[in-house]
C-alpha positions in Angstrom: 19.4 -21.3 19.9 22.8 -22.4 19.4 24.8 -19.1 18.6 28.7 -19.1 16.6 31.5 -17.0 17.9 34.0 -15.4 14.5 36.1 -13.0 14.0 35.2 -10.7 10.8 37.8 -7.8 10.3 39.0 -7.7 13.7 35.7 -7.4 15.3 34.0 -10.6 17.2 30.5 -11.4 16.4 28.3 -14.3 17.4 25.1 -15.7 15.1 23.1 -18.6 15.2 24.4 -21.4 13.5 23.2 -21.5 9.9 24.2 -18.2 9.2 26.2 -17.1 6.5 29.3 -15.0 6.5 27.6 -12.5 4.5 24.7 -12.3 7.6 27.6 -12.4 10.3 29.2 -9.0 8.5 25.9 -7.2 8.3 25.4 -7.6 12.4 28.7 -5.8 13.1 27.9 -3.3 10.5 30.5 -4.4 7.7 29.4 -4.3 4.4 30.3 -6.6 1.9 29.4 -6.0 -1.7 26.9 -8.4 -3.9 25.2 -8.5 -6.8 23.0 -12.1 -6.9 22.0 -11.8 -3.3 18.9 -11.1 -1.6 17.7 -11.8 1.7 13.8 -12.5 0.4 15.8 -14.9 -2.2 17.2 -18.6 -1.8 21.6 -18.0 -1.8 23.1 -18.7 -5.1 26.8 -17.7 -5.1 26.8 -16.6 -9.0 28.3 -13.1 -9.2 31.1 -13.7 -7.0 31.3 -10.5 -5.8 30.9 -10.9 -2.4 33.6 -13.2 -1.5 36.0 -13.3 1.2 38.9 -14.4 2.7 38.8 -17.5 5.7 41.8 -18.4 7.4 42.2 -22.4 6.4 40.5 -21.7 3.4 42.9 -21.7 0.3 40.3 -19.7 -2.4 38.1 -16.6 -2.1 34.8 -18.1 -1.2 31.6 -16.3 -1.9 30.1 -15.2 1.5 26.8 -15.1 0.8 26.8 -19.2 0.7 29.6 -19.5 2.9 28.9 -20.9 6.5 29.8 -19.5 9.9 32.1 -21.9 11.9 33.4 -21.2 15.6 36.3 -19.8 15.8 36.2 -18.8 11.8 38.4 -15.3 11.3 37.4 -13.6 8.0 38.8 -10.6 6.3 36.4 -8.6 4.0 38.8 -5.8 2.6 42.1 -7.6 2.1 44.3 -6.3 -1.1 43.5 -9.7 -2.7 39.8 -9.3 -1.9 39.8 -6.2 -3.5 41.6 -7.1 -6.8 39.4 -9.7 -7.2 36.1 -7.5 -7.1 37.6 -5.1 -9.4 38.1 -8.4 -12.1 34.5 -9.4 -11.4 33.6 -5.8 -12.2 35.4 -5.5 -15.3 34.2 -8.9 -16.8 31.1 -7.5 -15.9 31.0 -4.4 -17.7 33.1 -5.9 -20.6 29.7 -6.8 -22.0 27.2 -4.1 -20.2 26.2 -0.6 -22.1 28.3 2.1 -20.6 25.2 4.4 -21.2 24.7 5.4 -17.4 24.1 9.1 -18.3 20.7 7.9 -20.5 19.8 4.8 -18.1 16.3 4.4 -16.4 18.5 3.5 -13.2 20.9 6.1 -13.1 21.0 6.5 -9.0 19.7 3.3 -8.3 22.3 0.7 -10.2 24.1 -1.4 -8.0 26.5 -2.4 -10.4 27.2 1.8 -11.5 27.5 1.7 -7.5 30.0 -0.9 -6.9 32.1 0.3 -9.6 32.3 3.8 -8.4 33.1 2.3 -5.2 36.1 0.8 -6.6 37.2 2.7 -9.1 36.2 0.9 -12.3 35.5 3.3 -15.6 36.5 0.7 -18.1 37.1 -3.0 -18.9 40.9 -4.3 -20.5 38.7 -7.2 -21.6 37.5 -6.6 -25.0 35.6 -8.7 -27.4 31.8 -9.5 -29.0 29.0 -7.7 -27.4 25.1 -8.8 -27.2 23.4 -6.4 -29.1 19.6 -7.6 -28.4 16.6 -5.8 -29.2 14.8 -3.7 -26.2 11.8 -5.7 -25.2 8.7 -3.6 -24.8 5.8 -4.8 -26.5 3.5 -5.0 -22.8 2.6 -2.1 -21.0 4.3 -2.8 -18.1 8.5 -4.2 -18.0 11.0 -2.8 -20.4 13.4 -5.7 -21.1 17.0 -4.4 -21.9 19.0 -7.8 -21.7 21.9 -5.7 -23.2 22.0 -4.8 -19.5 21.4 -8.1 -17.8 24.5 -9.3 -15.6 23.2 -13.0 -15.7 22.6 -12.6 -11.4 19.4 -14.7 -11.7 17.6 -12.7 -8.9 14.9 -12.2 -11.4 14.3 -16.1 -12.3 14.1 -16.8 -8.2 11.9 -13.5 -7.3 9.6 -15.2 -10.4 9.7 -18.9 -8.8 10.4 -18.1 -4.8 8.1 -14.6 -4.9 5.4 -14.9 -7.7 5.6 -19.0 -7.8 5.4 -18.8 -11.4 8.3 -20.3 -12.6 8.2 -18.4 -16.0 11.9 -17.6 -16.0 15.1 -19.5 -16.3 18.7 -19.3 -18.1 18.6 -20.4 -21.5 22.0 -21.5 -23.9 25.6 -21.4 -22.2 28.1 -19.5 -21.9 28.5 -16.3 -23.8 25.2 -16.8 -25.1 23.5 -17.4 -21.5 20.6 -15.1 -21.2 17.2 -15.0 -19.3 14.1 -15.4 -20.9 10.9 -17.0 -20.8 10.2 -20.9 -22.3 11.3 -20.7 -25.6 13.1 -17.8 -25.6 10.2 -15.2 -26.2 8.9 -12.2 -25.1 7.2 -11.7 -21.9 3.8 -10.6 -23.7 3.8 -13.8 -25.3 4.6 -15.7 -22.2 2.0 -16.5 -19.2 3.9 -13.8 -17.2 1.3 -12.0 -14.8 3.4 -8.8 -14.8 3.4 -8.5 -10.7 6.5 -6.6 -11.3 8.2 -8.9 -8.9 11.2 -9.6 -11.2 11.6 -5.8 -12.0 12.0 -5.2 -8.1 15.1 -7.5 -7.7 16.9 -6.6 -10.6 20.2 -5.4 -9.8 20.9 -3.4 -13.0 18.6 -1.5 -16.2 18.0 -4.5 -17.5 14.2 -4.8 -16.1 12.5 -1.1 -15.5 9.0 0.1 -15.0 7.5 0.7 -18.5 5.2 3.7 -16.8 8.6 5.1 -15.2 10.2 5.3 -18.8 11.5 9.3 -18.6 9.4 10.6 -16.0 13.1 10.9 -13.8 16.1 9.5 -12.9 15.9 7.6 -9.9 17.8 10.1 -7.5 15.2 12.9 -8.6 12.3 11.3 -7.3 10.7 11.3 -3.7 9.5 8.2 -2.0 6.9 7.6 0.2 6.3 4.7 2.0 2.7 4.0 2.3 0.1 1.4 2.1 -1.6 -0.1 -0.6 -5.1 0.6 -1.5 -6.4 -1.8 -3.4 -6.8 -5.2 -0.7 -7.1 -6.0 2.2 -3.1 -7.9 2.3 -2.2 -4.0 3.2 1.1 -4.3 1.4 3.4 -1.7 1.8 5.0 0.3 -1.2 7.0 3.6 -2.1 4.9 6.6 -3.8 7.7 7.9 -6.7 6.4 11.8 -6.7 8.3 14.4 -9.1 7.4 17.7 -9.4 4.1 17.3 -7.2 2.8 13.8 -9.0 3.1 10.2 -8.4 4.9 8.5 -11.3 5.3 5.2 -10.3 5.5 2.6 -7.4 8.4 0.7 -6.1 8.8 -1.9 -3.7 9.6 -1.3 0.2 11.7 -4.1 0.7 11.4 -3.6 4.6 7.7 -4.4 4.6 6.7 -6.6 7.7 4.1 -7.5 5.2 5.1 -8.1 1.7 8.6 -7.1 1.6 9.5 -6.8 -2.4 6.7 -8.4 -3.6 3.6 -6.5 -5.2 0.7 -7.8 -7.5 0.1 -5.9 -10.7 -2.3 -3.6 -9.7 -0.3 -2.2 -6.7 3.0 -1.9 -9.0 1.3 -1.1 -12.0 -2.2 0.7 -11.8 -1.6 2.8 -8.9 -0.2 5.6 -10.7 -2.9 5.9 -12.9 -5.9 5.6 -10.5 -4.8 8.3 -8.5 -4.0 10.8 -12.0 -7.5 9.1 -13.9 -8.8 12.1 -15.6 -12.2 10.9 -14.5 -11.3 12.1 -10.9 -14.0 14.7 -9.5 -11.6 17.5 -8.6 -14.3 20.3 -7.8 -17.8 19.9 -5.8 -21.2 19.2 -7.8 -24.8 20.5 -7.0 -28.1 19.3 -8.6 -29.9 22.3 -10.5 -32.9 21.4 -12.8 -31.7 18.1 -12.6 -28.4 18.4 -13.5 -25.2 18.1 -11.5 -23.2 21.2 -12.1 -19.5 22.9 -10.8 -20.2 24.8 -7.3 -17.5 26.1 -4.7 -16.4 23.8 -1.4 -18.3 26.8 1.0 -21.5 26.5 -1.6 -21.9 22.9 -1.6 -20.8 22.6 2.4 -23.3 25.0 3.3 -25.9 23.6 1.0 -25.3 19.9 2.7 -25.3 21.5 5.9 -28.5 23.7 5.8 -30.7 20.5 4.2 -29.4 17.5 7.0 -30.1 19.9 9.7 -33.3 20.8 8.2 -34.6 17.5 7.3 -33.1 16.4 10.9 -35.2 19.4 12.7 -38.5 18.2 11.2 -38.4 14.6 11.0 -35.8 13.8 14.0 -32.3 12.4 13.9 -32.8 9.0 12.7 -34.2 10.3 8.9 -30.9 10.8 8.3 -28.2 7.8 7.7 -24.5 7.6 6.9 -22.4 4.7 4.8 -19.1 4.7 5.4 -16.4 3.1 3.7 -13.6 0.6 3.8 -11.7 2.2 1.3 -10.8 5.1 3.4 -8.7 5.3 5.8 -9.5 4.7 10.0 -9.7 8.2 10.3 -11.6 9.2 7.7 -14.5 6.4 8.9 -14.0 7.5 12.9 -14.8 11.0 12.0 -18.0 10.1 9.8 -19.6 7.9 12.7 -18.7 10.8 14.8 -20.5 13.2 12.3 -23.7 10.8 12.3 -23.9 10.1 16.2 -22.3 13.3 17.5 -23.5 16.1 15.4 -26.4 14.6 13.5 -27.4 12.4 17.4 -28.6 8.7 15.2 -26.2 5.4 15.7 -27.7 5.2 11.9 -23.9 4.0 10.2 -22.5 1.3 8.2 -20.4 0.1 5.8 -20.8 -2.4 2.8 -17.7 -4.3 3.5 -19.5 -5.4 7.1 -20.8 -8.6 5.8 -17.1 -9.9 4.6 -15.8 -9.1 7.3 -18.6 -9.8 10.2 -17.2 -13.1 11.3 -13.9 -11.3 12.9 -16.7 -9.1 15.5 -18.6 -12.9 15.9 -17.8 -13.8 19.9 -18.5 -17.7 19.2 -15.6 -19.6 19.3 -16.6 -21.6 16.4 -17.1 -18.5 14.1 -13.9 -17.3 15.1 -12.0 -20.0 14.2 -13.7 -20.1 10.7 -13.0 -16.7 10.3 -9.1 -17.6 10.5 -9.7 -20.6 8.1 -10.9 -18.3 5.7 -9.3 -15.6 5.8 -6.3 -16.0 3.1 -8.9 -16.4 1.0 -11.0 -13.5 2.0 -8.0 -10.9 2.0 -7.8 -10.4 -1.5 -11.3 -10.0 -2.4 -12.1 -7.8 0.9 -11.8 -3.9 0.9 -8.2 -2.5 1.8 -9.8 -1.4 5.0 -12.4 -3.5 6.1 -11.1 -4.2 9.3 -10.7 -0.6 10.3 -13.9 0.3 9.1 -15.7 -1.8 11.8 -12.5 -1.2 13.9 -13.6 2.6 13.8 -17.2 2.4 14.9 -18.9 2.5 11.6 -21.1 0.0 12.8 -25.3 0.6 13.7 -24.5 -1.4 17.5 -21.1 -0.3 18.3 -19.1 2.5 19.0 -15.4 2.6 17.9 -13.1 -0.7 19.5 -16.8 -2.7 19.0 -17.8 -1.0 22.3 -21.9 -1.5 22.6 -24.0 1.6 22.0 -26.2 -0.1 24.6 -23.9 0.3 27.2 -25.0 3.0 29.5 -21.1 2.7 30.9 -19.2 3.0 27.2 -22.0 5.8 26.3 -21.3 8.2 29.4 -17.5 7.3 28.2 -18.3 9.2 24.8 -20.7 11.7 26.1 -17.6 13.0 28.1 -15.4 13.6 25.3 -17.6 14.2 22.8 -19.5 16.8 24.8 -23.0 15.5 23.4 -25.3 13.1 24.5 -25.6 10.1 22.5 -28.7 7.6 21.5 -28.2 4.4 22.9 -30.7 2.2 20.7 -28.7 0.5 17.9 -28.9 2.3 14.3 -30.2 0.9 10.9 -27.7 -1.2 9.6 -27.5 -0.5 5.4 -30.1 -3.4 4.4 -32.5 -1.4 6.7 -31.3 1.7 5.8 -32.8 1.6 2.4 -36.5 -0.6 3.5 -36.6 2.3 5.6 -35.4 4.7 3.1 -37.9 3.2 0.4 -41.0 3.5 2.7 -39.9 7.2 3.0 -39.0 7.3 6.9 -35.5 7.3 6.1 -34.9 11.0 4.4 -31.7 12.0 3.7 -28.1 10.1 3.4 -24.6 10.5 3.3 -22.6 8.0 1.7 -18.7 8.0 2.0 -16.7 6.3 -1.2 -19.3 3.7 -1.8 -21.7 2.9 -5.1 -24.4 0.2 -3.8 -26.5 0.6 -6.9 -23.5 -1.0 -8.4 -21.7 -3.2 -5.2 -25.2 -3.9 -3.3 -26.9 -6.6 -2.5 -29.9 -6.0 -3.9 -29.8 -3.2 -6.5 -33.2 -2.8 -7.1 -34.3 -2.1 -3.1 -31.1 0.2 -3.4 -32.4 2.4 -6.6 -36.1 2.4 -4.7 -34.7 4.0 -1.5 -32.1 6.5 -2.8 -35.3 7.8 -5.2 -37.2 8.5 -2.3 -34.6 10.2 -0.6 -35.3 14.0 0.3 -31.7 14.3 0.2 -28.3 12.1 -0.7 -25.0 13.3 -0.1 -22.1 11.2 -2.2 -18.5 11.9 -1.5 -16.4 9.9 -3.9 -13.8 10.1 -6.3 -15.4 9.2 -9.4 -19.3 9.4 -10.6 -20.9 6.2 -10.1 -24.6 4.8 -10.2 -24.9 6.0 -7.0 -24.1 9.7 -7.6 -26.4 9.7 -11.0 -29.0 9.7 -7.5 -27.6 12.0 -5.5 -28.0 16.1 -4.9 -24.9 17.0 -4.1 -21.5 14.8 -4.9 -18.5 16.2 -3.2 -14.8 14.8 -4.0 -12.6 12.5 -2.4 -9.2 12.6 -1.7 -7.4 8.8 -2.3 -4.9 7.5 -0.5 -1.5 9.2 -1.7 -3.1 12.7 -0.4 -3.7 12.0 2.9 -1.8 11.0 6.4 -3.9 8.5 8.1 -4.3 4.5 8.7 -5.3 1.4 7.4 -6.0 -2.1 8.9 -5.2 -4.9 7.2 -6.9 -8.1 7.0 -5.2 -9.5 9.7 -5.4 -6.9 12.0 -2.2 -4.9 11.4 -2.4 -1.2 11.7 -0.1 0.8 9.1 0.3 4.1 8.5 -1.1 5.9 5.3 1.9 8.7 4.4 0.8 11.9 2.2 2.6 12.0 -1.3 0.5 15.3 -3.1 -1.6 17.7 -2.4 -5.7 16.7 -2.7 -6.5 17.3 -6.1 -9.6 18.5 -5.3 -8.1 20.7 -2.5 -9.2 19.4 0.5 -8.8 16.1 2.2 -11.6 13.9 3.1 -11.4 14.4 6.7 -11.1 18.1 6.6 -14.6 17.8 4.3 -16.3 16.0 7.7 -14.7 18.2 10.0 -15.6 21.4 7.9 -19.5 20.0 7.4 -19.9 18.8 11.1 -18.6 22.4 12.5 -21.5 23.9 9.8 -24.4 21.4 11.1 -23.2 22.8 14.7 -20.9 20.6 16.1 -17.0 21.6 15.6 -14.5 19.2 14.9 -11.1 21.0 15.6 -8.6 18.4 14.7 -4.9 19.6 13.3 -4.0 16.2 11.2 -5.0 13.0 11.4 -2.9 11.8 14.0 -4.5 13.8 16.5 -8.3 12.3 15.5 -6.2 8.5 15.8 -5.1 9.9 19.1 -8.8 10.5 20.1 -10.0 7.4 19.0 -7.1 5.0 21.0 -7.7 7.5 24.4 -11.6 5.9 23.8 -11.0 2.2 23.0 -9.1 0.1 24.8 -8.8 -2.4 22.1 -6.3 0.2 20.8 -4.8 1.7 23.8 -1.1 2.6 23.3 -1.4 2.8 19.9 -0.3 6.0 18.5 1.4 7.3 15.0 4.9 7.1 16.5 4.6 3.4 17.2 2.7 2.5 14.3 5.5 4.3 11.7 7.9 2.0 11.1 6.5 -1.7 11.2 2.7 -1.0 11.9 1.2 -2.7 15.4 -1.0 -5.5 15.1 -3.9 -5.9 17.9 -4.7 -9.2 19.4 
């Protein structure tokens, strides 16, 4: 790689060739101010405010387009440098609502920033002001283009980002303005909302409809965490006031998805994790109906009825389904729960048969499954990989490691302090033939509805009516729990710590945001239930059951919380 030697403000730097000045300043820690510029975003030069002076070079060129060159020696702060940002500044806000006190981004306004920075509280330029009508007939963007500053970050995150193309500059001059073809409204445009545009915007002039007066931005919390809802395992900030989310902003330092984010992680994650159809208390069947009962009543009641119908009709009457919507914890502990404490290799997970070519050893299927898989990852669970990752699987134990492997079993045995079956388990199409000719008896099901998301709905309904018992743990009532005798809560993803594994194999942490509504995370629920049945799990926090699981598979070892933070690890 050929690298460039320059001076910038006294300091020497060297950068590969093709590097801008702008680039060259951020390596030696300079900071240069701009407006237009984004490093996700193709270089456009148009706000100016980022230029520079270059010995040789007779004007202020903007640094963000501008070159390195051996030997170039560039000053970032000279007096002229600085009178000219103060211009650009003024002719910005000449035309820009001075209404920082009442604006949506009031702490997060690079322009409010800049001209704090240097000193600007007014414009000497006067003359006609836009005066255009706030946009907000969709549920998701607020349009203020009283606000816009022209930078056309939003028109390349919409082309560059989205590939969409649905924005552009439209008349000249003073009357320049950014708008959909025709100059409409984004409602009546073929705009997807993503949200992409909002994300880059500089300024108020795009804002979060949902966000509208929930905060300013300084008064809310972020936490960076991973999407739920695919299995891309996008990264994106949590906004939590006053102990609830309100909103989701991008993490522009994802390894993953920097700013971008679809619709439904921008826009609907607020309201599936405050839906007022979340179970926030446990249920129990009496004379057929499913009614309010305490955590100890319904724990105890699950407890007393697996180990009974276990005692009587032997360990492998009793089946688990986990889930790849929950985090690797969450399914580690649950195909602990069923092998460990309950002693049948009886577990599964739905999303299995998605995701079953990345476990196929043939060559051949392998390189299918990477053929395929851009087109799998957004239709796939958020955590399908994990799930099988984890163990949740009737043959193998966590890292894929064979149940029938007399060597990986004594492994277990050791730490687990039990000893464990080594014949493979039911996977969930035999779970419910067996359930259906009643030698299956009772089942606990972990954040899944296969009445609804089954492959064969009818065999599904057969078997969960001939259950003795069925145990649902879910957020929401589904087909599945109208079967079930006792449905106990779920916690979703912005009230835990844990992990998820993206499609292609990256591990990234899951960050807490708010309490459980319900009061108790999911894996405190298995922990709590296993220690009832007779086998204690005494875990602190999640990281220290992901510490168990990577001392036990090699496929993860090394991995651990403290690695994973920042930019998630990604296993061969």
């Amino acid at each position: 790689m050929e690298l460039v030697k320059l001076t910038i403000d006294g300091k020497e730097v060297q950068v590969p060739a093709g590097a801008t000045v702008l680039n060259a300043a951020e390596v030696v820690g300079i900071r240069i101010p701009h407006l237009c510029y984004d490093p996700d975003l193709s270089s456009v030069g148009a706000c100016r405010l980022c230029v520079v002076e270059i010995d040789g070079i007779r004007n202020l060129p903007a640094s963000c387009v501008t070159w390195v060159a051996p030997g170039m020696v560039v000053r970032t702060n000279t007096p002229a440098v600085i009178e000219a940002r103060k211009t650009i500044l003024e002719l910005l806000i000449a035309n820009h609502p001075l209404d920082c006190l009442t604006c949506e981004k009031l702490g997060d306004c690079k322009l409010a920033e800049y001209c704090y920075l240097y000193g600007i509280k007014g414009s000497p330029f006067l003359g006609d002001k836009h005066s255009y009508d706030l946009e907000d007939d969709n549920p998701f963007i607020v349009r203020d283009l009283n606000k816009c500053i022209v930078c056309g970050k939003c028109i390349r995150a919409c082309a560059e980002v989205t590939g969409k193309n649905i924005l552009d500059f439209a008349y000249r001059g003073f009357n320049t303005k950014v708008t959909p073809f025709g100059d409409i409204s984004y409602a009546e445009s073929d705009c997807i909302f993503c949200g992409n545009c909002v994300s880059f915007c500089p300024v108020g002039a795009l804002t979060e409809k949902q966000m509208w007066r929930t905060g300013r931005r300084f008064e809310l919390k972020k936490v960076r965490t991973t999407c739920t809802f695919c299995g891309a395992g996008c990264n994106l900030n949590l906004c939590v006031k006053d102990g609830k989310v309100v909103g989701v902003t991008s993490y522009a330092d994802s390894p993953v998805n920097g700013n971008a984010l679809c619709i439904r992680g921008r826009f609907a994650t607020r309201d599936f994790i405050h839906s007022d159809q979340r179970l926030t208390t446990p249920l129990i069947r009496k004379d057929g109906q499913l009614v309010p009962a305490s955590w100890d009543e319904a724990l105890d009641l699950v407890a007393e009825r697996l180990k009974e119908i276990g005692d009587v009709n032997g360990p492998d009457s009793f089946a688990a389904i986990s889930s790849a919507r929950f985090t690797n914890e969450e399914n580690y502990l649950l195909q602990k729960l069923a092998r460990a404490a309950m002693g049948t290799n009886n577990i599964d997970h739905y999303a299995r048969t998605c995701h079953a070519a990345r476990g196929c050893e043939d060559p051949t299927c392998e390189e299918l499954s990477k053929e395929f898989i851009n087109i799998t990852l957004l239709r796939c669970q958020n955590n399908t990989q994990g799930a099988s990752d984890m163990g949740a699987l009737a043959n193998a134990l966590p890292g894929y490691q064979r149940v029938s492997d007399q060597g990986v079993r004594s492994k277990f045995e050791s730490a687990w302090g039990v000893s464990l079956p080594g014949a493979p388990g039911l996977t969930i199409q035999e779970m419910f033939d067996r359930a259906k000719d009643g030698a299956l008896r009772a089942m606990f099901i972990l954040g899944d509805d296969p009445v609804r998301d089954g492959l064969d709905s009818e065999l599904v309904r057969s078997g969960l009516s001939k259950l003795e018992f069925l145990v649902v743990q879910d957020m929401f009532l589904s087909e599945t729990t109208a079967y079930a005798d006792v449905v106990l809560p779920a916690a979703s993803f912005a009230e835990t710590d844990g992990t998820f594994t993206n499609t292609r194999r990256r591990v990234q942490r899951v960050c807490k945001a708010i309490e459980p509504l319900a009061g108790k995370t999911n894996w405190q629920v298995i922990s709590e239930l296993s220690a009832r049945i007779g086998y204690p799990m005494n875990y602190r926090n999640p990281e220290q059951i992901y510490a168990e699981m990577a001392s036990l598979a090699p496929l993860f070892a090394g991995f651990s919380y403290a690695r994973i933070d920042d930019q998630g690890l990604q296993w061969p």
